[in-house]
mmCIF file of C-alpha atoms in Angstrom:
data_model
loop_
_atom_site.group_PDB
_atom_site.id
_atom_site.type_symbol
_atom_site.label_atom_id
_atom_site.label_comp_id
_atom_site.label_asym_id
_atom_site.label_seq_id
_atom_site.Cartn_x
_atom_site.Cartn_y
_atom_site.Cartn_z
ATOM 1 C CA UNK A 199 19.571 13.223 -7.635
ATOM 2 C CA UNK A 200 17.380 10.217 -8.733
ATOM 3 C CA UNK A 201 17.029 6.950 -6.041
ATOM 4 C CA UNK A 202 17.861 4.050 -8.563
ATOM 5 C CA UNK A 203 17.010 2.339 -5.626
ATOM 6 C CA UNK A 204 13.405 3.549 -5.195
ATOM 7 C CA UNK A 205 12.796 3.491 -8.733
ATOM 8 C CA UNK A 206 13.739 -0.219 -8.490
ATOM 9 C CA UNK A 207 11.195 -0.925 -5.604
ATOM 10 C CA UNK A 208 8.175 1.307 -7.108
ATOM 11 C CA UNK A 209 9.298 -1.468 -10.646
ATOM 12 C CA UNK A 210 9.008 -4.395 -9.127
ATOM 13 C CA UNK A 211 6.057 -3.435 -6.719
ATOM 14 C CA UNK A 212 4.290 -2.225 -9.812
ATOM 15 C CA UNK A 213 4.911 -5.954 -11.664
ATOM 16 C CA UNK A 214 3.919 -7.762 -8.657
ATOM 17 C CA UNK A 215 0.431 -5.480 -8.641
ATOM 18 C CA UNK A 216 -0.025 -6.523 -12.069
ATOM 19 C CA UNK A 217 -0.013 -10.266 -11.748
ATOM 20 C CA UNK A 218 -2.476 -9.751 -8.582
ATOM 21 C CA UNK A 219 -4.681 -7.873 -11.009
ATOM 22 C CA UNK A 220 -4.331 -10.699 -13.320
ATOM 23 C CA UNK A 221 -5.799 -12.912 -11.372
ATOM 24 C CA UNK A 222 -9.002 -11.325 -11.199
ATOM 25 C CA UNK A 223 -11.007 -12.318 -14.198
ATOM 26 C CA UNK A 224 -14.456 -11.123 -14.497
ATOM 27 C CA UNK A 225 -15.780 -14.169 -13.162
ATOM 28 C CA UNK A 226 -12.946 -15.212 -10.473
ATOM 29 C CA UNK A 227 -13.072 -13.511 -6.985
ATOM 30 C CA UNK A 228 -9.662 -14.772 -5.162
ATOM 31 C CA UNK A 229 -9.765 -15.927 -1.875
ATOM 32 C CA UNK A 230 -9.442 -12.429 0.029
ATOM 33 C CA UNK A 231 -7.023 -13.625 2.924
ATOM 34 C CA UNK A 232 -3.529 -14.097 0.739
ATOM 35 C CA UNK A 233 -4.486 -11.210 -1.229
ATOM 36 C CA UNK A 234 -4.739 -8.543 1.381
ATOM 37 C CA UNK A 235 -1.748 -9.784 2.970
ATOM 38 C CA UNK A 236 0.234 -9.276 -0.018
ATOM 39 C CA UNK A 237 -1.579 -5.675 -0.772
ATOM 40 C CA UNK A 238 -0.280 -4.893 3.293
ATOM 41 C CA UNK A 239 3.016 -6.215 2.558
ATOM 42 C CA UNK A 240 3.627 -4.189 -0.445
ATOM 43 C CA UNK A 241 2.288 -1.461 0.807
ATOM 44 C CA UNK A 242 4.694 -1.784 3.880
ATOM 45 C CA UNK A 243 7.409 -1.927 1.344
ATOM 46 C CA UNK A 244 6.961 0.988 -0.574
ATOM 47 C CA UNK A 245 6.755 3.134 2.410
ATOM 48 C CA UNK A 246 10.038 1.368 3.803
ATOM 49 C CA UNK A 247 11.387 2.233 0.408
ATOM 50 C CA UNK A 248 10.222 5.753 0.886
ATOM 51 C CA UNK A 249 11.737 6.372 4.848
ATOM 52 C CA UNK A 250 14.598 4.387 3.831
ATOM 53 C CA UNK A 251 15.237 6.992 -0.132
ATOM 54 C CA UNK A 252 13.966 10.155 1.060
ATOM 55 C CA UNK A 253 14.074 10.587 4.817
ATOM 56 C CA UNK A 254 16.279 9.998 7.539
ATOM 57 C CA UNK A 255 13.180 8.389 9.730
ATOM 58 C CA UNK A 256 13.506 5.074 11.055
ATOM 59 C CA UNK A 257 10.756 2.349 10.027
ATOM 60 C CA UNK A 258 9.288 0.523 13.534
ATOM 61 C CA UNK A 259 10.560 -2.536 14.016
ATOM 62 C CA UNK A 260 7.169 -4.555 13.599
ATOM 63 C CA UNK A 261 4.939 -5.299 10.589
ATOM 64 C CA UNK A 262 2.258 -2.681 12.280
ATOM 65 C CA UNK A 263 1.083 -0.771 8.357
ATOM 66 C CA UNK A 264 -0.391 1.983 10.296
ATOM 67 C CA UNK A 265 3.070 2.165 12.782
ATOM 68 C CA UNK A 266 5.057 2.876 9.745
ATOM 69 C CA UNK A 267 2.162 5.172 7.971
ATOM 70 C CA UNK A 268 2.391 7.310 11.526
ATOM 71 C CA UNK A 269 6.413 7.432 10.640
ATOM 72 C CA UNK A 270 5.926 8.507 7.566
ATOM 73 C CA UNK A 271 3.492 11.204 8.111
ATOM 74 C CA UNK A 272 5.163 12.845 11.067
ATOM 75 C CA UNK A 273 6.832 16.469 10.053
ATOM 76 C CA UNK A 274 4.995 15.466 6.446
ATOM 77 C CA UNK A 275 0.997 15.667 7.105
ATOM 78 C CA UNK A 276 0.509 15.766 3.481
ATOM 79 C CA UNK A 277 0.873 12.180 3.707
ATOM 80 C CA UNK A 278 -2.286 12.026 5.577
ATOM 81 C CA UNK A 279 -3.853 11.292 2.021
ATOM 82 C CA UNK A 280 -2.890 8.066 2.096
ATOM 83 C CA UNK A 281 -4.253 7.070 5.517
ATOM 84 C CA UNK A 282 -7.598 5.993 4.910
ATOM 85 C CA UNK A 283 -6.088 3.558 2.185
ATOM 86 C CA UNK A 284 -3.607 1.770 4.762
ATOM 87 C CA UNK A 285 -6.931 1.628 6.904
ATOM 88 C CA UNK A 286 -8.516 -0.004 4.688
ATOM 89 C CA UNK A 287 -6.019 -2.948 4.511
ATOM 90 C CA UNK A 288 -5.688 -3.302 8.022
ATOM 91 C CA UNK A 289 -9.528 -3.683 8.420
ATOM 92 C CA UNK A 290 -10.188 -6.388 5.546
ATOM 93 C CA UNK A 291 -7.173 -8.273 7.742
ATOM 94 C CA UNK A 292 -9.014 -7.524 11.067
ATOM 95 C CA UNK A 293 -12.316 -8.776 9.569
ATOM 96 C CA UNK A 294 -10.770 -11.586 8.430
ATOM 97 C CA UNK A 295 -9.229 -12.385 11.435
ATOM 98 C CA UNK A 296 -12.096 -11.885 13.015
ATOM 99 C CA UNK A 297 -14.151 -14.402 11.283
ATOM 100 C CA UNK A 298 -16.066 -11.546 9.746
ATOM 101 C CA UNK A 299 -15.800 -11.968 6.269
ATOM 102 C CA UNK A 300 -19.410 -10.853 5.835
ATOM 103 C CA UNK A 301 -18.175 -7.358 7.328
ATOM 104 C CA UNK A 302 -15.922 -7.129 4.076
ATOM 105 C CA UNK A 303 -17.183 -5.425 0.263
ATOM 106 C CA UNK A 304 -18.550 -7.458 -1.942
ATOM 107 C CA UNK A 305 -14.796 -8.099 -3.937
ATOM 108 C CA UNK A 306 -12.874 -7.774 -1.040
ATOM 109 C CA UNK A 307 -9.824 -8.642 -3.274
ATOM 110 C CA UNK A 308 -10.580 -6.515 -6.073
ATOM 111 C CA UNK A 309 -11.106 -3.796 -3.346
ATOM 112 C CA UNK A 310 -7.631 -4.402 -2.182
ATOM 113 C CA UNK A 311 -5.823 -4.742 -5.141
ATOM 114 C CA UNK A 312 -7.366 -1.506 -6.500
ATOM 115 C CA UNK A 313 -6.890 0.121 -2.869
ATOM 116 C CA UNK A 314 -2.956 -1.245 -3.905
ATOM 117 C CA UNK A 315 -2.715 0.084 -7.107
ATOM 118 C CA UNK A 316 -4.039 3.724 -5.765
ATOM 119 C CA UNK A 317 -1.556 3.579 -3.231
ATOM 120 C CA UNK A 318 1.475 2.554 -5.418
ATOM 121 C CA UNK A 319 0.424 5.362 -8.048
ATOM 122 C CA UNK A 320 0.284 7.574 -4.984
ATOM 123 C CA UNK A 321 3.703 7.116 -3.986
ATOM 124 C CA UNK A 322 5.390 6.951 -7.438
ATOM 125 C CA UNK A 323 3.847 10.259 -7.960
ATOM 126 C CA UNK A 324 4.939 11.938 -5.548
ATOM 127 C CA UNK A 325 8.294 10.356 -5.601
ATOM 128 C CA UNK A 326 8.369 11.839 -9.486
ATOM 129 C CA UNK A 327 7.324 15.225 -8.220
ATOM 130 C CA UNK A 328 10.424 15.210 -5.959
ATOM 131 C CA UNK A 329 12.776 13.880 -8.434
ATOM 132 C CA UNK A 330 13.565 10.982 -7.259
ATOM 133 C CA UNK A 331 12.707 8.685 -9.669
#
């Protein structure tokens, strides 16, 4: 039976992608800090989405990406695919906390926002090849 609730969620995480990939123009790189944080938080949501539609797994209590990634893989290792991408968040936000912005790609943003999209396409497939969207 379809999750109105997920398809909701995978909607309106899908709109808010697009007007973060609006605002990079050929020419504008966004600062990377807000940007990343709203790729994580996203992210985080889908996956809460996910655990919350199609599992009986409780999401961790903190904002930890890679806490809830490890709930969400455990029994399911196919969702190791998705790993490396949730790493990938978590280090532009480490570098940037860090003070190591020079660590980061050269469009850190871009990076993320494409590492978001990937993710979000990810999910929404996977939640189509269950039915439940």
């Amino acid at each position: 039976m379809p999750q109105p609730d997920l398809a909701v969620l995978l909607a309106d995480v899908d709109a808010e992608i697009r007007m973060l990939e609006s605002g990079l123009g050929d020419s504008v790189e966004p600062p990377p800090g807000p940007v990343v944080d709203a790729a994580q938080a996203l992210t985080r949501r889908m996956i809460a989405g996910y655990l919350s539609a199609a599992t009986d797994k409780m999401a961790p209590a903190s904002d930890d990406l890679l806490a809830l990634w490890k709930v969400l893989v455990k029994g399911d290792p196919a969702w190791n695919t998705i790993r490396d991408n949730c790493r990938e968040l978590v280090y532009y936000r480490n570098c940037l906390d860090a003070g190591r912005a020079d660590a980061l790609p050269r469009k850190p943003a871009r990076m993320a926002v494409r590492t978001l999209r990937h993710l979000h396409l990810f999910i929404k497939s996977r939640c189509e090849r269950e039915g439940r969207l």
